[in-house]
XYZ file of C-alpha atoms in Angstrom:
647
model
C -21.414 157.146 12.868
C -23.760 155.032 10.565
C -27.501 156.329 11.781
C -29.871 155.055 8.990
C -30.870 152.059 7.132
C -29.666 154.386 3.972
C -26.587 155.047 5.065
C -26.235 151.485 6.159
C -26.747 150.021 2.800
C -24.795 152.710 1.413
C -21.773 151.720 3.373
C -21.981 148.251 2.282
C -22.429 149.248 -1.554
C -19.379 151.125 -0.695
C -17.572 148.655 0.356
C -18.405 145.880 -2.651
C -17.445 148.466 -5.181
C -14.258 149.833 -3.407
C -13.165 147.270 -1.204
C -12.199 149.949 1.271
C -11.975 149.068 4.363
C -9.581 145.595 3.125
C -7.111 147.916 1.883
C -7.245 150.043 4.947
C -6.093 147.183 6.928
C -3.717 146.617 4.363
C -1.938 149.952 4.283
C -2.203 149.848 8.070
C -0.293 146.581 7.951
C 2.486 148.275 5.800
C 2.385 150.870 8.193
C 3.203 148.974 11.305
C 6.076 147.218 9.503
C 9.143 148.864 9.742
C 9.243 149.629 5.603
C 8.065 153.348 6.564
C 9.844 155.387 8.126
C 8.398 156.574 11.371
C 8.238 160.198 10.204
C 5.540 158.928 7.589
C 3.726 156.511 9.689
C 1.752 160.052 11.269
C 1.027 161.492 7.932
C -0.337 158.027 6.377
C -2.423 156.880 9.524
C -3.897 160.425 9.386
C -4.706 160.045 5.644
C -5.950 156.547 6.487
C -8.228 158.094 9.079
C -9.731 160.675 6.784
C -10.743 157.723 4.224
C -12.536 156.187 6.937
C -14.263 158.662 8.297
C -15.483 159.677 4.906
C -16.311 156.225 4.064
C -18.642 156.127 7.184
C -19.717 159.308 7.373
C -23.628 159.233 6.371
C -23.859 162.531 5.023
C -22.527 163.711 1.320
C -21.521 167.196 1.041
C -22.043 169.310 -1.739
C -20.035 172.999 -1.653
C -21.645 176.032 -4.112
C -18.990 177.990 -5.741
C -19.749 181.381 -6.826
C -18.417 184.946 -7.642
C -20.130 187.537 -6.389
C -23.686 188.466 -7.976
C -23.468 185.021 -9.627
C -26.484 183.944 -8.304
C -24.923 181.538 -5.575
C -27.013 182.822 -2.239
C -30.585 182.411 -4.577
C -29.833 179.295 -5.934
C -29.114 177.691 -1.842
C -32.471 179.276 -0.867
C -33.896 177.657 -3.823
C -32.852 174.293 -2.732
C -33.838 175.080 0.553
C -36.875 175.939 -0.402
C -36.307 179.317 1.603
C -34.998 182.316 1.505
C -32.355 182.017 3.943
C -29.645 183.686 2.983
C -29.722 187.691 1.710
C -28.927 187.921 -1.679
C -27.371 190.358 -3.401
C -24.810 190.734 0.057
C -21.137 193.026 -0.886
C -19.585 190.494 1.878
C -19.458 186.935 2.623
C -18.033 185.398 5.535
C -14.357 183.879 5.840
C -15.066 180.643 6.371
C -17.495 178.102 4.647
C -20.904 177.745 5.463
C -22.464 173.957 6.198
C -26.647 173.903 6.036
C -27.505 170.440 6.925
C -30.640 168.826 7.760
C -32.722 169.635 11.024
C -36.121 169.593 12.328
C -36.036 172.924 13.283
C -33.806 175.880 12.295
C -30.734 176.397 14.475
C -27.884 178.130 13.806
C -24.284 177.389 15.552
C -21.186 179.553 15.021
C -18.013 180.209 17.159
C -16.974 183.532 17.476
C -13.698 185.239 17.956
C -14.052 188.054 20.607
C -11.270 190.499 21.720
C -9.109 187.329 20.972
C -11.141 185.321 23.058
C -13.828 182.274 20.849
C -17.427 182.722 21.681
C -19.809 179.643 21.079
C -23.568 181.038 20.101
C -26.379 178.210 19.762
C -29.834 179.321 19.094
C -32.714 177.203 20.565
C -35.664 175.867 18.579
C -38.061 177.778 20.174
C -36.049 181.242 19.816
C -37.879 183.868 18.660
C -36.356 187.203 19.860
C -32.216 186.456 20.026
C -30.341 189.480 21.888
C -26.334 189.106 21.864
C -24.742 192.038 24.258
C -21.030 191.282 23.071
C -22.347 191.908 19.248
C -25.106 194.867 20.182
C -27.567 192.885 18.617
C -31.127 193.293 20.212
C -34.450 191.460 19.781
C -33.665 190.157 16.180
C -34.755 186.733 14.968
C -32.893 183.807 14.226
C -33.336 184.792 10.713
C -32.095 188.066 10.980
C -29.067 186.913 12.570
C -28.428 184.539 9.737
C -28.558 187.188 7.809
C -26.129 189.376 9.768
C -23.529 186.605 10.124
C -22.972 185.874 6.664
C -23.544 189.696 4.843
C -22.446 192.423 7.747
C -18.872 193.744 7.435
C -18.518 194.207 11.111
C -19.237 190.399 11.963
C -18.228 187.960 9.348
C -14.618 188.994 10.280
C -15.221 187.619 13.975
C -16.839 183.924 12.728
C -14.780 181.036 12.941
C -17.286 178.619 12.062
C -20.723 178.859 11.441
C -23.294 175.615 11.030
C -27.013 175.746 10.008
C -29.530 172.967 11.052
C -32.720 173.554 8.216
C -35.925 171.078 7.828
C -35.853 171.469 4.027
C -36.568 167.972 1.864
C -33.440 167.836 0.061
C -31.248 167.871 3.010
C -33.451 164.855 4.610
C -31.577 162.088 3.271
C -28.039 163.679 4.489
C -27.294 165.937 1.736
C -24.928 169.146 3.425
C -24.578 172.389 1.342
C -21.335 173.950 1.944
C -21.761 177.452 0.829
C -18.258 178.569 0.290
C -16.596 182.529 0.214
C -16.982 184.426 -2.999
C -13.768 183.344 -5.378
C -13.693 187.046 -6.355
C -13.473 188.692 -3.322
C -9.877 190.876 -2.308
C -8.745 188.563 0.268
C -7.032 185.532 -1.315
C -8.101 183.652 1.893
C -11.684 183.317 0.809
C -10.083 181.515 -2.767
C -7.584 179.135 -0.388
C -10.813 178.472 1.958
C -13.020 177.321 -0.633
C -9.804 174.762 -2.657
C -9.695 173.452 0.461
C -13.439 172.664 1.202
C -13.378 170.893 -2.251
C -10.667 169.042 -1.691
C -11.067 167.567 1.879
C -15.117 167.386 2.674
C -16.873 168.450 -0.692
C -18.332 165.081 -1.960
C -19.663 167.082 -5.437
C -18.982 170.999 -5.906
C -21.568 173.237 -8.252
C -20.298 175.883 -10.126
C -22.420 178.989 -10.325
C -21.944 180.163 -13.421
C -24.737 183.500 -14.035
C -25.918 183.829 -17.619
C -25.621 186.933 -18.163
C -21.903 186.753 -16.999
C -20.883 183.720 -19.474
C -17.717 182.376 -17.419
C -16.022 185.569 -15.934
C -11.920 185.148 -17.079
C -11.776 185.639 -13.076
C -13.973 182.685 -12.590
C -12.229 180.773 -14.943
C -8.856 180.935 -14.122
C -9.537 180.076 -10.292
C -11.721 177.151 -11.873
C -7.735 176.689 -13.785
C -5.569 177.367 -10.704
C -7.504 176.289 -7.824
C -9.824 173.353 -8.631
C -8.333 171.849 -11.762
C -7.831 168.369 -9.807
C -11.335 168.299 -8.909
C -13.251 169.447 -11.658
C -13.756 166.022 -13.038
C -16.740 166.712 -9.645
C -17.988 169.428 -10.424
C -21.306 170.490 -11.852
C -21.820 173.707 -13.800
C -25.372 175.234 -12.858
C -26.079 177.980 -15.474
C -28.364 180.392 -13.349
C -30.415 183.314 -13.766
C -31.508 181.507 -17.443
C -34.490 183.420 -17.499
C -33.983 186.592 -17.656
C -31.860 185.271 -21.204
C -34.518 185.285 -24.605
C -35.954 181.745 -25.372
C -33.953 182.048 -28.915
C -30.680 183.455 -27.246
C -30.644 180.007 -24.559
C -29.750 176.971 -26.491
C -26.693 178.823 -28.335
C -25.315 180.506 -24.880
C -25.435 176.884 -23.485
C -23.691 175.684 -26.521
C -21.065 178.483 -26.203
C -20.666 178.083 -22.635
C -19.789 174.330 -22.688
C -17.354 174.886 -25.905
C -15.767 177.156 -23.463
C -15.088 175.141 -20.908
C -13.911 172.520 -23.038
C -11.390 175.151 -24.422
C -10.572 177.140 -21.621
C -10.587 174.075 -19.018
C -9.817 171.008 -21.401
C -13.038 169.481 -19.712
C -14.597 166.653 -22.477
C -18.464 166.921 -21.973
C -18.946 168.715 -18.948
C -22.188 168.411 -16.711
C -23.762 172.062 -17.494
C -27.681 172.442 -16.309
C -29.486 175.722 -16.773
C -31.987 176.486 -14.241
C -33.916 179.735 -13.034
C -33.167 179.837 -9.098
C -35.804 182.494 -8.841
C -38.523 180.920 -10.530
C -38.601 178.374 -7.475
C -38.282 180.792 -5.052
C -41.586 182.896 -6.268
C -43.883 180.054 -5.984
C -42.766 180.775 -1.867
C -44.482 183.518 -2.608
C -47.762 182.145 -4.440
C -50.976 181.419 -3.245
C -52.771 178.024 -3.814
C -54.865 179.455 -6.490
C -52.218 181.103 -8.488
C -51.648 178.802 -11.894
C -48.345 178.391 -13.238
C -47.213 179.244 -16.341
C -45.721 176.525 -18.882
C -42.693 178.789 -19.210
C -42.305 178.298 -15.249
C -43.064 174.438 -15.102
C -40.294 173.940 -17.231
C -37.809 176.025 -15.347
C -39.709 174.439 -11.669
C -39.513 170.593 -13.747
C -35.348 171.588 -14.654
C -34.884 172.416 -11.185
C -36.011 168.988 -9.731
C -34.324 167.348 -12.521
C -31.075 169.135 -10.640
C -31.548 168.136 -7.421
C -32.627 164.561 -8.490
C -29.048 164.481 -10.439
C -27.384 166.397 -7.484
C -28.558 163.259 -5.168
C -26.822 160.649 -7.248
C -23.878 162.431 -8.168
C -22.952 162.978 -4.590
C -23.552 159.400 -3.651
C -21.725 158.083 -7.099
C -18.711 160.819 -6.473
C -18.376 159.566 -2.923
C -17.297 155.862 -3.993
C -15.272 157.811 -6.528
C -13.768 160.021 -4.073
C -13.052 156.951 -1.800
C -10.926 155.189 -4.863
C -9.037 158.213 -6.152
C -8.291 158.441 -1.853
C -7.184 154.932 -1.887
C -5.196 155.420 -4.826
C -3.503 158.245 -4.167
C -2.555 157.115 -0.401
C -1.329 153.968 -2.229
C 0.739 155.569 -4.767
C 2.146 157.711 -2.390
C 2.822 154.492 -0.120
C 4.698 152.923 -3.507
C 6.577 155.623 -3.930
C 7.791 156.219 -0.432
C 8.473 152.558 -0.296
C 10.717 152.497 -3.533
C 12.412 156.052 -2.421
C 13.066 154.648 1.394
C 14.647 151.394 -0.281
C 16.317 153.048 -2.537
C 17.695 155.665 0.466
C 18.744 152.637 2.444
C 20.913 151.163 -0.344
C 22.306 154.160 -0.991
C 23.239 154.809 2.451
C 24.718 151.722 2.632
C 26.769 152.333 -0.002
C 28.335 155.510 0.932
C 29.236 153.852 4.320
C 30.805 150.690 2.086
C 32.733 153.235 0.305
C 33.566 155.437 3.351
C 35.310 152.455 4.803
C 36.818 151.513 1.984
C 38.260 154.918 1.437
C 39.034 155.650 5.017
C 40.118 152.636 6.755
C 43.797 150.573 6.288
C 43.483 148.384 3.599
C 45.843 146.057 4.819
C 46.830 146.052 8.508
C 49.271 143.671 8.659
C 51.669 145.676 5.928
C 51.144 149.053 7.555
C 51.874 147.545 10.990
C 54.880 145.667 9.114
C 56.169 148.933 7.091
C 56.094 151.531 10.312
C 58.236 149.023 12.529
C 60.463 148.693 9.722
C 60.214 152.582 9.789
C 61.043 153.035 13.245
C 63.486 150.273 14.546
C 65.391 151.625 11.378
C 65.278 155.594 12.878
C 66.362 153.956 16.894
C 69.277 151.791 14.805
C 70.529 154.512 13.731
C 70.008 156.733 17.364
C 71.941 153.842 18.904
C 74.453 153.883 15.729
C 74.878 157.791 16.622
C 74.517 157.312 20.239
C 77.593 154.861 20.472
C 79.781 156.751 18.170
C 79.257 160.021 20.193
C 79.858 157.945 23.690
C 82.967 156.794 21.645
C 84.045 160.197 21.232
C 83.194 161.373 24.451
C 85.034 158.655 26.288
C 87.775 159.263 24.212
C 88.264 162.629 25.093
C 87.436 161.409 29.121
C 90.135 159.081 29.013
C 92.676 161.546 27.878
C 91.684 163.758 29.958
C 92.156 161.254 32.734
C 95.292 159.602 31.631
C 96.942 163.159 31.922
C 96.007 163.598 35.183
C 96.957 160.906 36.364
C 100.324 161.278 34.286
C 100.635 164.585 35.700
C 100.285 163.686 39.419
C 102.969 160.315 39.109
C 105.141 162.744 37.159
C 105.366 165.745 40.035
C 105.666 163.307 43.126
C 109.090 164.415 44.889
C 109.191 161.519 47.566
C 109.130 157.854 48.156
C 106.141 158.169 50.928
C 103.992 160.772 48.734
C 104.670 158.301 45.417
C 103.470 155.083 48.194
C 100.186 157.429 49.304
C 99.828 157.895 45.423
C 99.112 154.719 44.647
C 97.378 153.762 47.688
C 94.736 156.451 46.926
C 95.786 159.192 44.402
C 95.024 157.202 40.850
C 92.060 155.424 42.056
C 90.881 159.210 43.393
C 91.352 160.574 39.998
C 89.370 157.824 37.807
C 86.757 157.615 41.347
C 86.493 161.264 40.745
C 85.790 161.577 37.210
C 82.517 159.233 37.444
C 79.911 161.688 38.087
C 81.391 163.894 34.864
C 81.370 160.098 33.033
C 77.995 159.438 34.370
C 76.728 162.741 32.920
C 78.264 161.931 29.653
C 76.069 158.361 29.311
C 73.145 160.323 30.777
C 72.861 162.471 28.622
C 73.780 160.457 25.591
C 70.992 158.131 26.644
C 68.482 160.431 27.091
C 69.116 161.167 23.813
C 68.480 157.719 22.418
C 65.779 157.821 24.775
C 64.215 161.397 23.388
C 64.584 159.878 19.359
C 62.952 156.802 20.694
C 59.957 158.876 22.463
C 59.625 161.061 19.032
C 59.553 158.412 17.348
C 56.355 156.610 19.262
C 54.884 160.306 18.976
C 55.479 160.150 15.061
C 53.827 156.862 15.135
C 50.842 158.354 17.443
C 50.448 161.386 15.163
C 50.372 159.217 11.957
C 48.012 156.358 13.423
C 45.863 159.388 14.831
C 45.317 160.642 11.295
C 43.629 156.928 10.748
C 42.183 156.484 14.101
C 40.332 159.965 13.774
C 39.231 158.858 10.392
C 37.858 155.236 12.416
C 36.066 157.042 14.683
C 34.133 159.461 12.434
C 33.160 156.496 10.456
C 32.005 155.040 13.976
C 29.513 157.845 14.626
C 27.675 157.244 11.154
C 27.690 153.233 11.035
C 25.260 153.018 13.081
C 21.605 151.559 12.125
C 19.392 152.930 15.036
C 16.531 150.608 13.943
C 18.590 147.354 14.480
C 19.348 145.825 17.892
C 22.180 143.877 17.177
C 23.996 147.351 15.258
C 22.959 148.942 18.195
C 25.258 147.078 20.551
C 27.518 146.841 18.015
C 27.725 150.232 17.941
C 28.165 150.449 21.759
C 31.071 147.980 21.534
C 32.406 150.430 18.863
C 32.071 153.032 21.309
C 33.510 151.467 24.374
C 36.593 150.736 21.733
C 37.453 154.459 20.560
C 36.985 155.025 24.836
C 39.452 152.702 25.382
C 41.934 153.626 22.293
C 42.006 157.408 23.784
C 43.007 155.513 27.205
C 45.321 153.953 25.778
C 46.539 156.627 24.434
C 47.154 159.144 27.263
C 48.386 155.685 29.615
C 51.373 155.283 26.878
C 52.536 158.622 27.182
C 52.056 159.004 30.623
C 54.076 155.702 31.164
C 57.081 157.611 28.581
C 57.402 160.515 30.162
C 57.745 158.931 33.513
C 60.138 156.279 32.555
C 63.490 156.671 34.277
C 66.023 157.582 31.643
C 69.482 157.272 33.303
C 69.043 154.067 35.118
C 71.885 152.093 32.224
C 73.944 155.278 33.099
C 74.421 154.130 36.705
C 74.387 150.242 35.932
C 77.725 150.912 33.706
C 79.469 153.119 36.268
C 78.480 151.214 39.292
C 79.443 147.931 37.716
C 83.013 148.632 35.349
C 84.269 151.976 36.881
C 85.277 151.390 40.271
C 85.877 147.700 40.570
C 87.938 148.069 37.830
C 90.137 150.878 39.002
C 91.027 149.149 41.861
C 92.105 145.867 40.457
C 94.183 147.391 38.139
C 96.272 149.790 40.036
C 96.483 147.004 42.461
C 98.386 144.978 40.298
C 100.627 146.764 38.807
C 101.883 149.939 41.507
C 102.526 147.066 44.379
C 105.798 145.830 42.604
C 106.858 149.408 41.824
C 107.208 151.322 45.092
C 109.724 150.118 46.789
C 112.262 152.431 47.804
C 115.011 149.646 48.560
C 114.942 147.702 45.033
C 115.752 148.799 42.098
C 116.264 152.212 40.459
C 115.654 156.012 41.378
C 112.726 157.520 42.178
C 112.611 159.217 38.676
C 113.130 155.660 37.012
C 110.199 154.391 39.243
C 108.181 156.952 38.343
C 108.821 156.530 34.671
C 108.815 152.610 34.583
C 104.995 153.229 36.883
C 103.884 155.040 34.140
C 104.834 153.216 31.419
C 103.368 150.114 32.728
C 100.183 152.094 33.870
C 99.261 153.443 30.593
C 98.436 150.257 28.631
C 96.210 149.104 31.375
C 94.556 152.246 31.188
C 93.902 152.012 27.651
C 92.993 148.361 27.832
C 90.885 149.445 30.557
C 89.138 152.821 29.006
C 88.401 149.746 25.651
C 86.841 147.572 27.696
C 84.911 150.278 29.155
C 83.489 151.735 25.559
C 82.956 147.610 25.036
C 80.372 147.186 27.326
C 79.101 150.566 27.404
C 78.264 150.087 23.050
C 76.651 146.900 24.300
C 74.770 148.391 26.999
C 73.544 150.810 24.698
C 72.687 148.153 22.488
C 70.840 146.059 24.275
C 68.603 149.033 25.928
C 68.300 150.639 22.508
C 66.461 146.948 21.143
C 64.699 147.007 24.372
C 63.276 150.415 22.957
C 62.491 149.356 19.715
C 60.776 146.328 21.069
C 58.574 148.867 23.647
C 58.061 150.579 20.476
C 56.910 147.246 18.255
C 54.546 146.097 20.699
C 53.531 149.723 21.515
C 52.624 149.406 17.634
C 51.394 146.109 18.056
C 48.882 147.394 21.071
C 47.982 150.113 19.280
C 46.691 148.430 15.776
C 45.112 144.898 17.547
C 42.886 147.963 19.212
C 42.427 149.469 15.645
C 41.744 146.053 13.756
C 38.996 145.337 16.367
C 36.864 148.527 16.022
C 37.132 147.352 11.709
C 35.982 143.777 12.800
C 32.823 145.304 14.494
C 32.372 147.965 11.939
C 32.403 145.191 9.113
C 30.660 142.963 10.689
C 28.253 145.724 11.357
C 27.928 145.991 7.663
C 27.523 142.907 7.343
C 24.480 142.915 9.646
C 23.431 145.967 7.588
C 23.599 144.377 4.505
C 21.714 141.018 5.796
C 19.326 143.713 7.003
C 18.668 145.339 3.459
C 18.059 142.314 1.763
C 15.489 141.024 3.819
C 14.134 144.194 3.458
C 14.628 144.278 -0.190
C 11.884 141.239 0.073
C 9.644 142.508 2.158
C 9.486 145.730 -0.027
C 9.230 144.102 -3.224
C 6.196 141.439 -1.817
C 4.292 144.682 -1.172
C 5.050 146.712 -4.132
C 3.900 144.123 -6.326
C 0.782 144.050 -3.805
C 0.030 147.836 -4.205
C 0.406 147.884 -7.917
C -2.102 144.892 -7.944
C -4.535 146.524 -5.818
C -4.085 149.949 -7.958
C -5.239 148.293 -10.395
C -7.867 146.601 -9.420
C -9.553 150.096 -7.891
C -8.448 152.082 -11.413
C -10.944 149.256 -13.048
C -13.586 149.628 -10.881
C -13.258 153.585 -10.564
C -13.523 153.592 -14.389
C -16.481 150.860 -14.756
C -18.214 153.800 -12.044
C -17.256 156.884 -14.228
């Protein structure tokens, strides 16, 4: 990008006075680090490019900044040396205007077409230029120049429009940027020329007319618009001669009071000048003297230009340092705001799991078994008191049948088939009405005992759900070992919802009435038989003893305390039954607990030790940021001493 030896030892004065390109290289360090954020990294790199780019570009740019009738288009042809651009035009174009140097004049513009962008280059040698999509026949180059930047119809179509122009004062790269009136109706033309000023202008001149002392318009886009640049900015005071000799030196005087009122600007660069005195010695033959009165304004003109050339080239190191510092102090501040963002965010997660996960694991566990075995202890409390009941009620039920039947025998041989079958066919008969009773008696204990392991799920899911929103914001994307942390943590809350459904799917397929049949397979019939056996042998004989009334009577009699005993010894091992399988539910339920909250403390243990890694994370990080913080405020100073020892 560097062309001449100029530019070349430009560069390198650049360089000793700003240091730029070592603090490039350091912000692009800071960049690749992982202290920004990536959506910054674009914005700074970009910003970063811009500096360098402008650091070697070899040209300086100077934009002109006019109202209308101010005096702007006269005073470019007067630097030019030619009268380029129509004066006194009612219309400028859109977009700004760049005249740099060439050996030959050339004009380049895109145009936009029936929403279609037209490129237009003149040649050197053009003389006659005829463009069909405009209607334009036959004109020359200057003509068209003048057409592109002062006809209605066609400065609406440019998009860009460039100028190549042999005069002296663009030789040694100066580029004028001639920028859209700041008075004209559309605001664009005001936004257009801000942003030429802020982004390529190396230096900007004011046009200020004499005869129009600082318009209030002019002034308060100067306010609005430029205020962060004017510290560039030179005020040219044009069309000074057509102002009386005794009228000048006071209008100067009031014109710079004004700006330091109006603007709070403390000595402001204002030069008067007389554009159109240079351009009419175009116009003059080599015999044609020159007055005194125009050697002054022709000697106040070069003075201009000759302070124009070093207050682009001094502005550009300036322009480079205020760059640098700004990108820097924005670097600083993101740097402090992302730290400060990542402690914070930390923070809130700290607090989230303190607020949100169980303190302490081993009480809650503790406290809802003590909860639950105490609800089943009292199911199988209530469950043996009803079979109590129920059993009661069976047995006299039974015990009257029996009665009943012994009682209305008329015979010897029906009382002998009686006990041979009859008794042990009553009690044999009742078990399927005893078996319901247990049955459903146990499937109560066993429904309390499943309500109670879904009271348990309900409550733990409360905590669990709270777990597992934590889990989905506890992760730190930019860390690898969070990262399959975070996976574990994942793969956990998978497996706790598997859990989950297994468990229930396991309860509601568990065979409830298996103790039902145990009891009445193992006490019911066995012990029928032994005990009728026992005692109705002795007391059927028809050939001993009393009547068959008496026998009858005594049968009874001796049948009914074995029935009793019988029936108690029955409700014994049917309360221990119960007992037994209602501890073997609380213990399902205990380690279903258990199961349940070794699952829960191991999604904490990642999540703290997450944090942990987090935390480990931030402090390093706390470092690093504080190294370079204390880095950019050194270097910020260093370029705020040697921007001021260039002011």
């Amino acid at each position: 990008m560097l062309k001449s030896t100029f530019a070349i030892e430009y560069h390198e004065k650049l360089q000793a006075l700003t240091c730029c390109d070592e603090h490039l290289d350091f912000i692009e360090k800071i960049v690749s680090s992982n202290l920004v954020v990536q959506a910054d990294k674009l914005t700074i790199l970009n910003q970063v490019k811009k500096i360098k780019n402008r650091s070697l570009d070899p040209n300086f740019y100077l934009a002109v900044v006019g109202e209308f009738s101010s005096g702007k288009s006269s005073f470019i042809n007067a630097l030019l040396r030619d009268e380029l651009l129509k004066t006194s035009a009612l219309v400028t174009t859109a977009v700004a205007t760049e005249i740099r140097f060439g050996k030959h004049l050339v004009l380049k513009t895109i145009l936009n077409l029936n929403g279609k962008e037209w490129k237009l280059k003149t040649f050197e040698n053009s003389k006659l230029i005829t463009i069909t999509a405009l209607n334009i026949q036959k004109i020359t180059i200057r003509e068209l120049i003048h057409l592109l930047t002062s006809d209605n119809h066609l400065t609406a179509k440019i998009n860009n429009l460039t100028i190549s122009h042999p005069a002296n004062f663009l030789k040694e790269g100066t580029v004028i940027i001639d920028t859209p009136g700041t008075n004209a109706i559309n605001v664009e033309h005001g936004t257009i020329t801000k942003q030429t000023i802020a982004d390529i202008a190396d230096a900007a001149v004011i046009i200020i007319p004499a005869t129009t002392p600082l318009s209030q318009s002019l002034a308060n886009f100067l306010d609005t618009s430029l205020r962060p640049f004017l510290h560039r900015c030179i005020f040219v005071v044009t069309k000074m001669d057509n102002i009386r000799k005794r009228e000048r030196e006071s209008l100067v005087e009031d014109l710079k009071n004004r700006l330091t009122t109006m603007l709070g600007l403390d000595n402001p660069d204002l030069l008067p000048i007389s554009s159109q005195v240079v351009l009419d010695q175009l116009t003059l033959d080599e015999e044609s003297e020159i007055s005194s009165e125009e050697q002054i304004w022709l000697n106040r003109f070069q003075d201009l230009e000759n302070f124009l050339s070093q207050k682009l080239r001094s502005e550009r190191i300036i322009i480079i340092a205020e760059n640098l510092l700004r990108l820097l102090t924005n670097i600083l501040e993101q740097l402090e705001i992302n730290l400060t963002q990542e402690w914070q965010t930390y923070e809130d997660r700290q607090l989230a799991l303190k607020n949100n996960i169980i303190q302490d694991l081993g009480y809650f566990t503790s406290e809802h078994k003590n909860k639950y075995r105490s609800e089943i202890e009292q199911a199988i409390q209530q469950t043996q008191n009803q079979l109590n009941s129920k059993i009661l009620e069976y047995q006299e039920q039974k015990k009257q049948q029996i009665k009943r039947e012994i009682l209305t025998i008329t015979d010897w041989d029906e009382l002998k088939v009686f006990t041979e079958n009859g008794a042990e066919s009553i009690l044999g008969g009742g078990q399927p009405l005893l078996q319901r009773i247990i049955e459903t008696q146990i499937n109560d204990l066993n429904n309390k005992h499943q309500k109670a392991q879904e009271n348990f799920l309900q409550e733990f899911s409360q905590e669990y759900k709270k777990l597992e929103a934590l889990g989905n914001t506890l992760n730190v994307s930019n860390h690898i070992t969070s990262q399959a942390l975070a996976q574990d943590t994942g793969q956990i809350f998978s497996e706790m919802k598997e859990l989950h459904t297994q468990q229930e799917n396991e309860a509601a397929g568990r065979v409830m009435t298996g103790i039902a049949v145990g009891i009445i397979g193992s006490i019911l019939i066995p012990g029928v038989g032994a005990l009728l056996g026992g005692i109705i042998g002795a007391s059927v004989s028809r050939w001993l003893g009393p009547s068959l009334e008496e026998r009858k009577n005594d049968l009874w009699f001796k049948l009914e305390p074995s029935l009793n005993s019988y029936f108690q010894d029955l409700k014994k091992q049917i309360q221990n039954e119960i007992t037994t399988h209602g501890y073997q539910l609380i213990n399902s339920l205990e380690e279903h607990i258990d199961l349940y909250m070794n699952k829960y403390k191991s999604v904490v243990d990642i999540m703290l030790l997450e944090q942990q890694e987090e935390l480990n994370r931030l402090n390093e990080l706390q470092i690093n940021t504080e190294t370079y913080l204390k880095e950019i405020a050194r270097r910020k100073k260093q370029i705020e001493q040697q921007k001021t020892r260039l002011i």
